């Protein structure tokens, strides 16, 4: 059974940093691209970032490029999202998601973790 | 950026009736379109990929159609567990983009 468990969320200061982790199990982690998708309170889904399982290539939404960094540790089956220069607009539930191979749509999602940016 | 527009924003349907949801892309996404279902407090669930292929374990009452810029998700006979928000997502071009969602509610 595929499991994706996010951690590292909570309260962040404007201009501060947080690092999200996603522990993956139940599938061959290195064979799949992975993504982060967020959802602001009461709003729809917004893609944040993706990383290839094949070559580690990374992709970002314009709203986070230059501030967020996605990475993965295939030896630990873990996905990361380093979030710097946080703004109030980054307040959302962040979902870790497993993509179908190297296709850019997720077939499994974590329950998500809340990030609140406030002073 | 490809803008995905879903309509209607809210759809009121009686159990057992058919629901038809629309998703339109601002430029062609070929067949690189997925549909998701999300219930309150839950993670999204993949329903359809490749515009018309059902994901594993998805009931046959869910079907997708379309290509290019116009897509449809049809739920042939709504069950109580189908009342939720539905999102489309294009994966043809970066950045990946989602539609704003259609809420299917009980009439």
PDB file of C-alpha atoms in Angstrom:
ATOM      1  CA  UNK A   1       0.000   0.000   0.000  1.00  0.00           C
ATOM      2  CA  UNK A   2       1.306   3.419  -0.983  1.00  0.00           C
ATOM      3  CA  UNK A   3       1.799   5.722   1.994  1.00  0.00           C
ATOM      4  CA  UNK A   4       2.909   9.350   1.951  1.00  0.00           C
ATOM      5  CA  UNK A   5       3.329  11.088   5.290  1.00  0.00           C
ATOM      6  CA  UNK A   6       4.197  14.767   5.459  1.00  0.00           C
ATOM      7  CA  UNK A   7       5.931  16.457   8.380  1.00  0.00           C
ATOM      8  CA  UNK A   8       7.617  19.736   9.222  1.00  0.00           C
ATOM      9  CA  UNK A   9       4.704  22.107   8.897  1.00  0.00           C
ATOM     10  CA  UNK A  10       3.433  24.576  11.450  1.00  0.00           C
ATOM     11  CA  UNK A  11       3.812  28.276  12.065  1.00  0.00           C
ATOM     12  CA  UNK A  12       6.363  30.216  10.074  1.00  0.00           C
ATOM     13  CA  UNK A  13       7.311  33.875  10.277  1.00  0.00           C
ATOM     14  CA  UNK A  14       7.036  36.167   7.242  1.00  0.00           C
ATOM     15  CA  UNK A  15      10.458  36.128   5.644  1.00  0.00           C
ATOM     16  CA  UNK A  16      11.341  32.950   7.504  1.00  0.00           C
ATOM     17  CA  UNK A  17      11.905  29.361   6.473  1.00  0.00           C
ATOM     18  CA  UNK A  18      10.345  25.955   6.921  1.00  0.00           C
ATOM     19  CA  UNK A  19      11.338  22.559   5.596  1.00  0.00           C
ATOM     20  CA  UNK A  20       8.715  19.968   4.740  1.00  0.00           C
ATOM     21  CA  UNK A  21       9.467  16.270   4.520  1.00  0.00           C
ATOM     22  CA  UNK A  22       7.434  13.452   3.006  1.00  0.00           C
ATOM     23  CA  UNK A  23       8.171   9.856   3.986  1.00  0.00           C
ATOM     24  CA  UNK A  24       7.160   7.486   1.221  1.00  0.00           C
ATOM     25  CA  UNK A  25       6.553   3.744   1.366  1.00  0.00           C
ATOM     26  CA  UNK A  26       4.802   0.983  -0.525  1.00  0.00           C
ATOM     27  CA  UNK A  27       6.400   1.655  -3.923  1.00  0.00           C
ATOM     28  CA  UNK A  28       9.791   1.986  -5.609  1.00  0.00           C
ATOM     29  CA  UNK A  29      10.437   5.615  -4.725  1.00  0.00           C
ATOM     30  CA  UNK A  30      13.277   6.244  -7.168  1.00  0.00           C
ATOM     31  CA  UNK A  31      11.137   5.160 -10.123  1.00  0.00           C
ATOM     32  CA  UNK A  32       8.564   7.895  -9.726  1.00  0.00           C
ATOM     33  CA  UNK A  33       8.464  11.617 -10.119  1.00  0.00           C
ATOM     34  CA  UNK A  34       7.102  13.391  -7.044  1.00  0.00           C
ATOM     35  CA  UNK A  35       5.244  16.625  -6.532  1.00  0.00           C
ATOM     36  CA  UNK A  36       4.069  19.125  -3.944  1.00  0.00           C
ATOM     37  CA  UNK A  37       0.596  20.589  -4.342  1.00  0.00           C
ATOM     38  CA  UNK A  38      -0.910  23.107  -1.939  1.00  0.00           C
ATOM     39  CA  UNK A  39      -4.375  24.255  -1.024  1.00  0.00           C
ATOM     40  CA  UNK A  40      -5.013  27.555   0.697  1.00  0.00           C
ATOM     41  CA  UNK A  41      -7.872  27.530   3.228  1.00  0.00           C
ATOM     42  CA  UNK A  42     -11.182  27.236   1.384  1.00  0.00           C
ATOM     43  CA  UNK A  43      -9.483  27.405  -2.018  1.00  0.00           C
ATOM     44  CA  UNK A  44      -8.617  25.047  -4.850  1.00  0.00           C
ATOM     45  CA  UNK A  45      -5.518  23.052  -5.667  1.00  0.00           C
ATOM     46  CA  UNK A  46      -2.310  24.799  -6.711  1.00  0.00           C
ATOM     47  CA  UNK A  47       0.697  22.932  -8.076  1.00  0.00           C
ATOM     48  CA  UNK A  48       3.918  24.025  -6.350  1.00  0.00           C
ATOM     49  CA  UNK A  49       6.815  21.907  -7.568  1.00  0.00           C
ATOM     50  CA  UNK A  50       7.817  18.557  -9.061  1.00  0.00           C
ATOM     51  CA  UNK A  51      10.982  16.510  -9.274  1.00  0.00           C
ATOM     52  CA  UNK A  52      11.866  13.749 -11.689  1.00  0.00           C
ATOM     53  CA  UNK A  53      12.730  10.302 -10.384  1.00  0.00           C
ATOM     54  CA  UNK A  54      14.824   9.574 -13.480  1.00  0.00           C
ATOM     55  CA  UNK A  55      17.222  12.531 -13.573  1.00  0.00           C
ATOM     56  CA  UNK A  56      16.295  14.717 -10.604  1.00  0.00           C
ATOM     57  CA  UNK A  57      15.106  17.519 -12.841  1.00  0.00           C
ATOM     58  CA  UNK A  58      13.085  20.110 -10.937  1.00  0.00           C
ATOM     59  CA  UNK A  59      10.142  22.301 -11.865  1.00  0.00           C
ATOM     60  CA  UNK A  60       8.494  25.180 -10.018  1.00  0.00           C
ATOM     61  CA  UNK A  61       5.418  27.368 -10.121  1.00  0.00           C
ATOM     62  CA  UNK A  62       6.271  31.006 -10.776  1.00  0.00           C
ATOM     63  CA  UNK A  63       4.826  31.902  -7.363  1.00  0.00           C
ATOM     64  CA  UNK A  64       7.559  29.939  -5.548  1.00  0.00           C
ATOM     65  CA  UNK A  65      10.492  29.878  -7.961  1.00  0.00           C
ATOM     66  CA  UNK A  66      13.602  31.249  -6.316  1.00  0.00           C
ATOM     67  CA  UNK A  67      12.139  30.813  -2.814  1.00  0.00           C
ATOM     68  CA  UNK A  68      11.297  27.096  -2.600  1.00  0.00           C
ATOM     69  CA  UNK A  69      13.583  24.156  -3.355  1.00  0.00           C
ATOM     70  CA  UNK A  70      12.382  20.621  -3.970  1.00  0.00           C
ATOM     71  CA  UNK A  71      14.727  17.691  -3.423  1.00  0.00           C
ATOM     72  CA  UNK A  72      14.651  13.986  -2.772  1.00  0.00           C
ATOM     73  CA  UNK A  73      16.726  11.342  -1.021  1.00  0.00           C
ATOM     74  CA  UNK A  74      16.135   8.069  -2.828  1.00  0.00           C
ATOM     75  CA  UNK A  75      18.146   6.144  -0.223  1.00  0.00           C
ATOM     76  CA  UNK A  76      15.716   7.284   2.466  1.00  0.00           C
ATOM     77  CA  UNK A  77      12.552   7.320   0.323  1.00  0.00           C
ATOM     78  CA  UNK A  78      11.969  10.912   1.326  1.00  0.00           C
ATOM     79  CA  UNK A  79      10.846  14.031  -0.510  1.00  0.00           C
ATOM     80  CA  UNK A  80      11.628  17.524   0.762  1.00  0.00           C
ATOM     81  CA  UNK A  81      10.448  21.069   0.214  1.00  0.00           C
ATOM     82  CA  UNK A  82      12.674  23.830   1.548  1.00  0.00           C
ATOM     83  CA  UNK A  83      10.584  26.972   1.830  1.00  0.00           C
ATOM     84  CA  UNK A  84      12.454  30.265   2.260  1.00  0.00           C
ATOM     85  CA  UNK A  85      11.329  33.901   2.233  1.00  0.00           C
ATOM     86  CA  UNK A  86       7.888  32.823   3.352  1.00  0.00           C
ATOM     87  CA  UNK A  87       4.946  35.129   2.762  1.00  0.00           C
ATOM     88  CA  UNK A  88       1.403  35.083   4.120  1.00  0.00           C
ATOM     89  CA  UNK A  89       0.301  33.903   0.677  1.00  0.00           C
ATOM     90  CA  UNK A  90       2.135  30.623   1.318  1.00  0.00           C
ATOM     91  CA  UNK A  91      -0.345  29.691   4.049  1.00  0.00           C
ATOM     92  CA  UNK A  92      -1.896  26.418   2.893  1.00  0.00           C
ATOM     93  CA  UNK A  93      -2.127  22.686   3.367  1.00  0.00           C
ATOM     94  CA  UNK A  94       0.793  21.154   1.487  1.00  0.00           C
ATOM     95  CA  UNK A  95       0.266  17.733  -0.065  1.00  0.00           C
ATOM     96  CA  UNK A  96       3.065  15.419  -1.086  1.00  0.00           C
ATOM     97  CA  UNK A  97       2.069  13.433  -4.166  1.00  0.00           C
ATOM     98  CA  UNK A  98       3.433  10.426  -6.058  1.00  0.00           C
ATOM     99  CA  UNK A  99       3.351  10.773  -9.827  1.00  0.00           C
ATOM    100  CA  UNK A 100       2.725   7.924 -12.234  1.00  0.00           C
ATOM    101  CA  UNK A 101       6.236   7.050 -13.340  1.00  0.00           C
ATOM    102  CA  UNK A 102       7.573  10.106 -15.135  1.00  0.00           C
ATOM    103  CA  UNK A 103       4.120  11.380 -16.023  1.00  0.00           C
ATOM    104  CA  UNK A 104       3.234  14.668 -14.391  1.00  0.00           C
ATOM    105  CA  UNK A 105      -0.024  13.740 -12.723  1.00  0.00           C
ATOM    106  CA  UNK A 106      -0.260  12.237  -9.226  1.00  0.00           C
ATOM    107  CA  UNK A 107      -2.023   8.977  -8.482  1.00  0.00           C
ATOM    108  CA  UNK A 108      -1.481   9.035  -4.726  1.00  0.00           C
ATOM    109  CA  UNK A 109      -1.554  11.942  -2.318  1.00  0.00           C
ATOM    110  CA  UNK A 110      -0.587  12.432   1.305  1.00  0.00           C
ATOM    111  CA  UNK A 111      -3.138  13.818   3.733  1.00  0.00           C
ATOM    112  CA  UNK A 112      -1.252  17.090   3.757  1.00  0.00           C
ATOM    113  CA  UNK A 113       0.301  19.297   6.369  1.00  0.00           C
ATOM    114  CA  UNK A 114      -0.702  22.809   7.332  1.00  0.00           C
ATOM    115  CA  UNK A 115       1.746  25.661   6.945  1.00  0.00           C
ATOM    116  CA  UNK A 116       0.664  28.955   8.474  1.00  0.00           C
ATOM    117  CA  UNK A 117       2.707  32.067   7.821  1.00  0.00           C
ATOM    118  CA  UNK A 118       1.940  34.783  10.306  1.00  0.00           C
ATOM    119  CA  UNK A 119       3.670  37.222  12.604  1.00  0.00           C
TER     120      UNK A 119
ATOM    121  CA  UNK B   1       0.544  29.462 -18.484  1.00  0.00           C
ATOM    122  CA  UNK B   2      -2.391  27.301 -19.532  1.00  0.00           C
ATOM    123  CA  UNK B   3      -5.540  28.419 -17.744  1.00  0.00           C
ATOM    124  CA  UNK B   4      -8.033  25.674 -16.900  1.00  0.00           C
ATOM    125  CA  UNK B   5     -11.628  26.806 -16.528  1.00  0.00           C
ATOM    126  CA  UNK B   6     -14.198  24.514 -14.942  1.00  0.00           C
ATOM    127  CA  UNK B   7     -17.941  24.925 -15.174  1.00  0.00           C
ATOM    128  CA  UNK B   8     -20.261  25.137 -13.479  1.00  0.00           C
ATOM    129  CA  UNK B   9     -18.751  26.161 -10.167  1.00  0.00           C
ATOM    130  CA  UNK B  10     -21.552  24.316  -8.377  1.00  0.00           C
ATOM    131  CA  UNK B  11     -23.762  21.562  -9.709  1.00  0.00           C
ATOM    132  CA  UNK B  12     -26.898  20.484  -7.813  1.00  0.00           C
ATOM    133  CA  UNK B  13     -27.900  16.943  -8.666  1.00  0.00           C
ATOM    134  CA  UNK B  14     -30.278  14.392  -7.189  1.00  0.00           C
ATOM    135  CA  UNK B  15     -28.959  10.927  -6.303  1.00  0.00           C
ATOM    136  CA  UNK B  16     -29.303   8.591  -9.276  1.00  0.00           C
ATOM    137  CA  UNK B  17     -29.114  11.403 -11.818  1.00  0.00           C
ATOM    138  CA  UNK B  18     -26.330  12.049 -14.306  1.00  0.00           C
ATOM    139  CA  UNK B  19     -23.776  14.769 -13.686  1.00  0.00           C
ATOM    140  CA  UNK B  20     -21.770  16.407 -16.453  1.00  0.00           C
ATOM    141  CA  UNK B  21     -18.769  18.557 -15.532  1.00  0.00           C
ATOM    142  CA  UNK B  22     -16.823  20.674 -17.992  1.00  0.00           C
ATOM    143  CA  UNK B  23     -13.168  21.673 -18.146  1.00  0.00           C
ATOM    144  CA  UNK B  24     -11.754  23.989 -20.798  1.00  0.00           C
ATOM    145  CA  UNK B  25      -8.100  24.754 -21.455  1.00  0.00           C
ATOM    146  CA  UNK B  26      -6.874  28.105 -22.787  1.00  0.00           C
ATOM    147  CA  UNK B  27      -4.733  26.213 -25.329  1.00  0.00           C
ATOM    148  CA  UNK B  28      -4.485  22.637 -26.440  1.00  0.00           C
ATOM    149  CA  UNK B  29      -3.310  20.112 -23.848  1.00  0.00           C
ATOM    150  CA  UNK B  30      -3.789  17.178 -26.235  1.00  0.00           C
ATOM    151  CA  UNK B  31      -5.075  14.348 -24.019  1.00  0.00           C
ATOM    152  CA  UNK B  32      -2.822  15.200 -21.087  1.00  0.00           C
ATOM    153  CA  UNK B  33      -5.645  15.840 -18.664  1.00  0.00           C
ATOM    154  CA  UNK B  34      -6.530  14.286 -15.314  1.00  0.00           C
ATOM    155  CA  UNK B  35      -9.587  14.510 -13.078  1.00  0.00           C
ATOM    156  CA  UNK B  36      -9.576  14.325  -9.286  1.00  0.00           C
ATOM    157  CA  UNK B  37     -12.231  14.038  -6.614  1.00  0.00           C
ATOM    158  CA  UNK B  38     -11.785  15.687  -3.228  1.00  0.00           C
ATOM    159  CA  UNK B  39     -14.023  15.316  -0.193  1.00  0.00           C
ATOM    160  CA  UNK B  40     -13.835  17.669   2.806  1.00  0.00           C
ATOM    161  CA  UNK B  41     -10.782  17.028   4.956  1.00  0.00           C
ATOM    162  CA  UNK B  42      -9.417  14.429   2.555  1.00  0.00           C
ATOM    163  CA  UNK B  43      -6.645  14.265   0.001  1.00  0.00           C
ATOM    164  CA  UNK B  44      -7.604  14.359  -3.672  1.00  0.00           C
ATOM    165  CA  UNK B  45      -8.176  11.025  -5.425  1.00  0.00           C
ATOM    166  CA  UNK B  46      -7.237  10.381  -9.043  1.00  0.00           C
ATOM    167  CA  UNK B  47     -10.279   9.434 -11.132  1.00  0.00           C
ATOM    168  CA  UNK B  48      -9.257   9.794 -14.772  1.00  0.00           C
ATOM    169  CA  UNK B  49      -5.971  10.304 -16.642  1.00  0.00           C
ATOM    170  CA  UNK B  50      -5.195  10.654 -20.312  1.00  0.00           C
ATOM    171  CA  UNK B  51      -8.563  12.443 -20.558  1.00  0.00           C
ATOM    172  CA  UNK B  52     -10.526   9.187 -20.692  1.00  0.00           C
ATOM    173  CA  UNK B  53      -8.735   6.348 -18.876  1.00  0.00           C
ATOM    174  CA  UNK B  54     -10.127   5.347 -15.518  1.00  0.00           C
ATOM    175  CA  UNK B  55      -7.655   5.060 -12.658  1.00  0.00           C
ATOM    176  CA  UNK B  56      -7.324   1.835 -10.721  1.00  0.00           C
ATOM    177  CA  UNK B  57     -10.353   1.038  -8.608  1.00  0.00           C
ATOM    178  CA  UNK B  58     -12.531   3.847  -9.929  1.00  0.00           C
ATOM    179  CA  UNK B  59     -16.183   2.821 -10.492  1.00  0.00           C
ATOM    180  CA  UNK B  60     -17.306   2.619 -14.107  1.00  0.00           C
ATOM    181  CA  UNK B  61     -19.939   5.291 -13.528  1.00  0.00           C
ATOM    182  CA  UNK B  62     -17.080   7.821 -13.825  1.00  0.00           C
ATOM    183  CA  UNK B  63     -16.045   8.515 -17.414  1.00  0.00           C
ATOM    184  CA  UNK B  64     -13.978  11.154 -19.133  1.00  0.00           C
ATOM    185  CA  UNK B  65     -13.956  12.443 -22.682  1.00  0.00           C
ATOM    186  CA  UNK B  66     -12.469  15.152 -24.840  1.00  0.00           C
ATOM    187  CA  UNK B  67      -9.135  16.243 -26.242  1.00  0.00           C
ATOM    188  CA  UNK B  68      -7.434  19.476 -27.173  1.00  0.00           C
ATOM    189  CA  UNK B  69      -9.187  22.186 -25.188  1.00  0.00           C
ATOM    190  CA  UNK B  70     -12.570  20.780 -24.168  1.00  0.00           C
ATOM    191  CA  UNK B  71     -13.077  17.978 -21.678  1.00  0.00           C
ATOM    192  CA  UNK B  72     -15.973  16.418 -19.821  1.00  0.00           C
ATOM    193  CA  UNK B  73     -16.270  14.290 -16.708  1.00  0.00           C
ATOM    194  CA  UNK B  74     -19.532  12.363 -16.526  1.00  0.00           C
ATOM    195  CA  UNK B  75     -20.905  10.576 -13.504  1.00  0.00           C
ATOM    196  CA  UNK B  76     -23.608   8.372 -14.923  1.00  0.00           C
ATOM    197  CA  UNK B  77     -25.708   7.818 -11.793  1.00  0.00           C
ATOM    198  CA  UNK B  78     -24.723   9.813  -8.735  1.00  0.00           C
ATOM    199  CA  UNK B  79     -24.245   7.912  -5.519  1.00  0.00           C
ATOM    200  CA  UNK B  80     -24.200   9.526  -2.087  1.00  0.00           C
ATOM    201  CA  UNK B  81     -20.437   9.130  -1.866  1.00  0.00           C
ATOM    202  CA  UNK B  82     -19.937  11.120  -5.097  1.00  0.00           C
ATOM    203  CA  UNK B  83     -20.905  14.465  -3.620  1.00  0.00           C
ATOM    204  CA  UNK B  84     -17.557  16.242  -3.545  1.00  0.00           C
ATOM    205  CA  UNK B  85     -15.408  18.778  -5.384  1.00  0.00           C
ATOM    206  CA  UNK B  86     -13.902  17.768  -8.721  1.00  0.00           C
ATOM    207  CA  UNK B  87     -10.766  19.239 -10.252  1.00  0.00           C
ATOM    208  CA  UNK B  88      -9.194  18.916 -13.674  1.00  0.00           C
ATOM    209  CA  UNK B  89      -5.432  19.230 -14.188  1.00  0.00           C
ATOM    210  CA  UNK B  90      -3.390  19.595 -17.360  1.00  0.00           C
ATOM    211  CA  UNK B  91       0.049  18.024 -17.543  1.00  0.00           C
ATOM    212  CA  UNK B  92       0.886  18.869 -21.133  1.00  0.00           C
ATOM    213  CA  UNK B  93       3.023  21.905 -20.397  1.00  0.00           C
ATOM    214  CA  UNK B  94       4.816  23.571 -17.490  1.00  0.00           C
ATOM    215  CA  UNK B  95       3.603  24.971 -15.216  1.00  0.00           C
ATOM    216  CA  UNK B  96       1.096  22.278 -14.330  1.00  0.00           C
ATOM    217  CA  UNK B  97      -2.278  23.888 -13.722  1.00  0.00           C
ATOM    218  CA  UNK B  98      -5.545  22.934 -12.082  1.00  0.00           C
ATOM    219  CA  UNK B  99      -9.026  24.142 -12.742  1.00  0.00           C
ATOM    220  CA  UNK B 100     -10.866  26.005 -10.023  1.00  0.00           C
ATOM    221  CA  UNK B 101     -13.090  23.023  -9.241  1.00  0.00           C
ATOM    222  CA  UNK B 102     -16.741  22.052  -9.523  1.00  0.00           C
ATOM    223  CA  UNK B 103     -18.646  21.288  -6.359  1.00  0.00           C
ATOM    224  CA  UNK B 104     -21.271  18.591  -6.834  1.00  0.00           C
ATOM    225  CA  UNK B 105     -23.933  18.971  -4.180  1.00  0.00           C
ATOM    226  CA  UNK B 106     -27.151  17.212  -3.308  1.00  0.00           C
ATOM    227  CA  UNK B 107     -30.238  18.754  -4.868  1.00  0.00           C
TER     228      UNK B 107
END
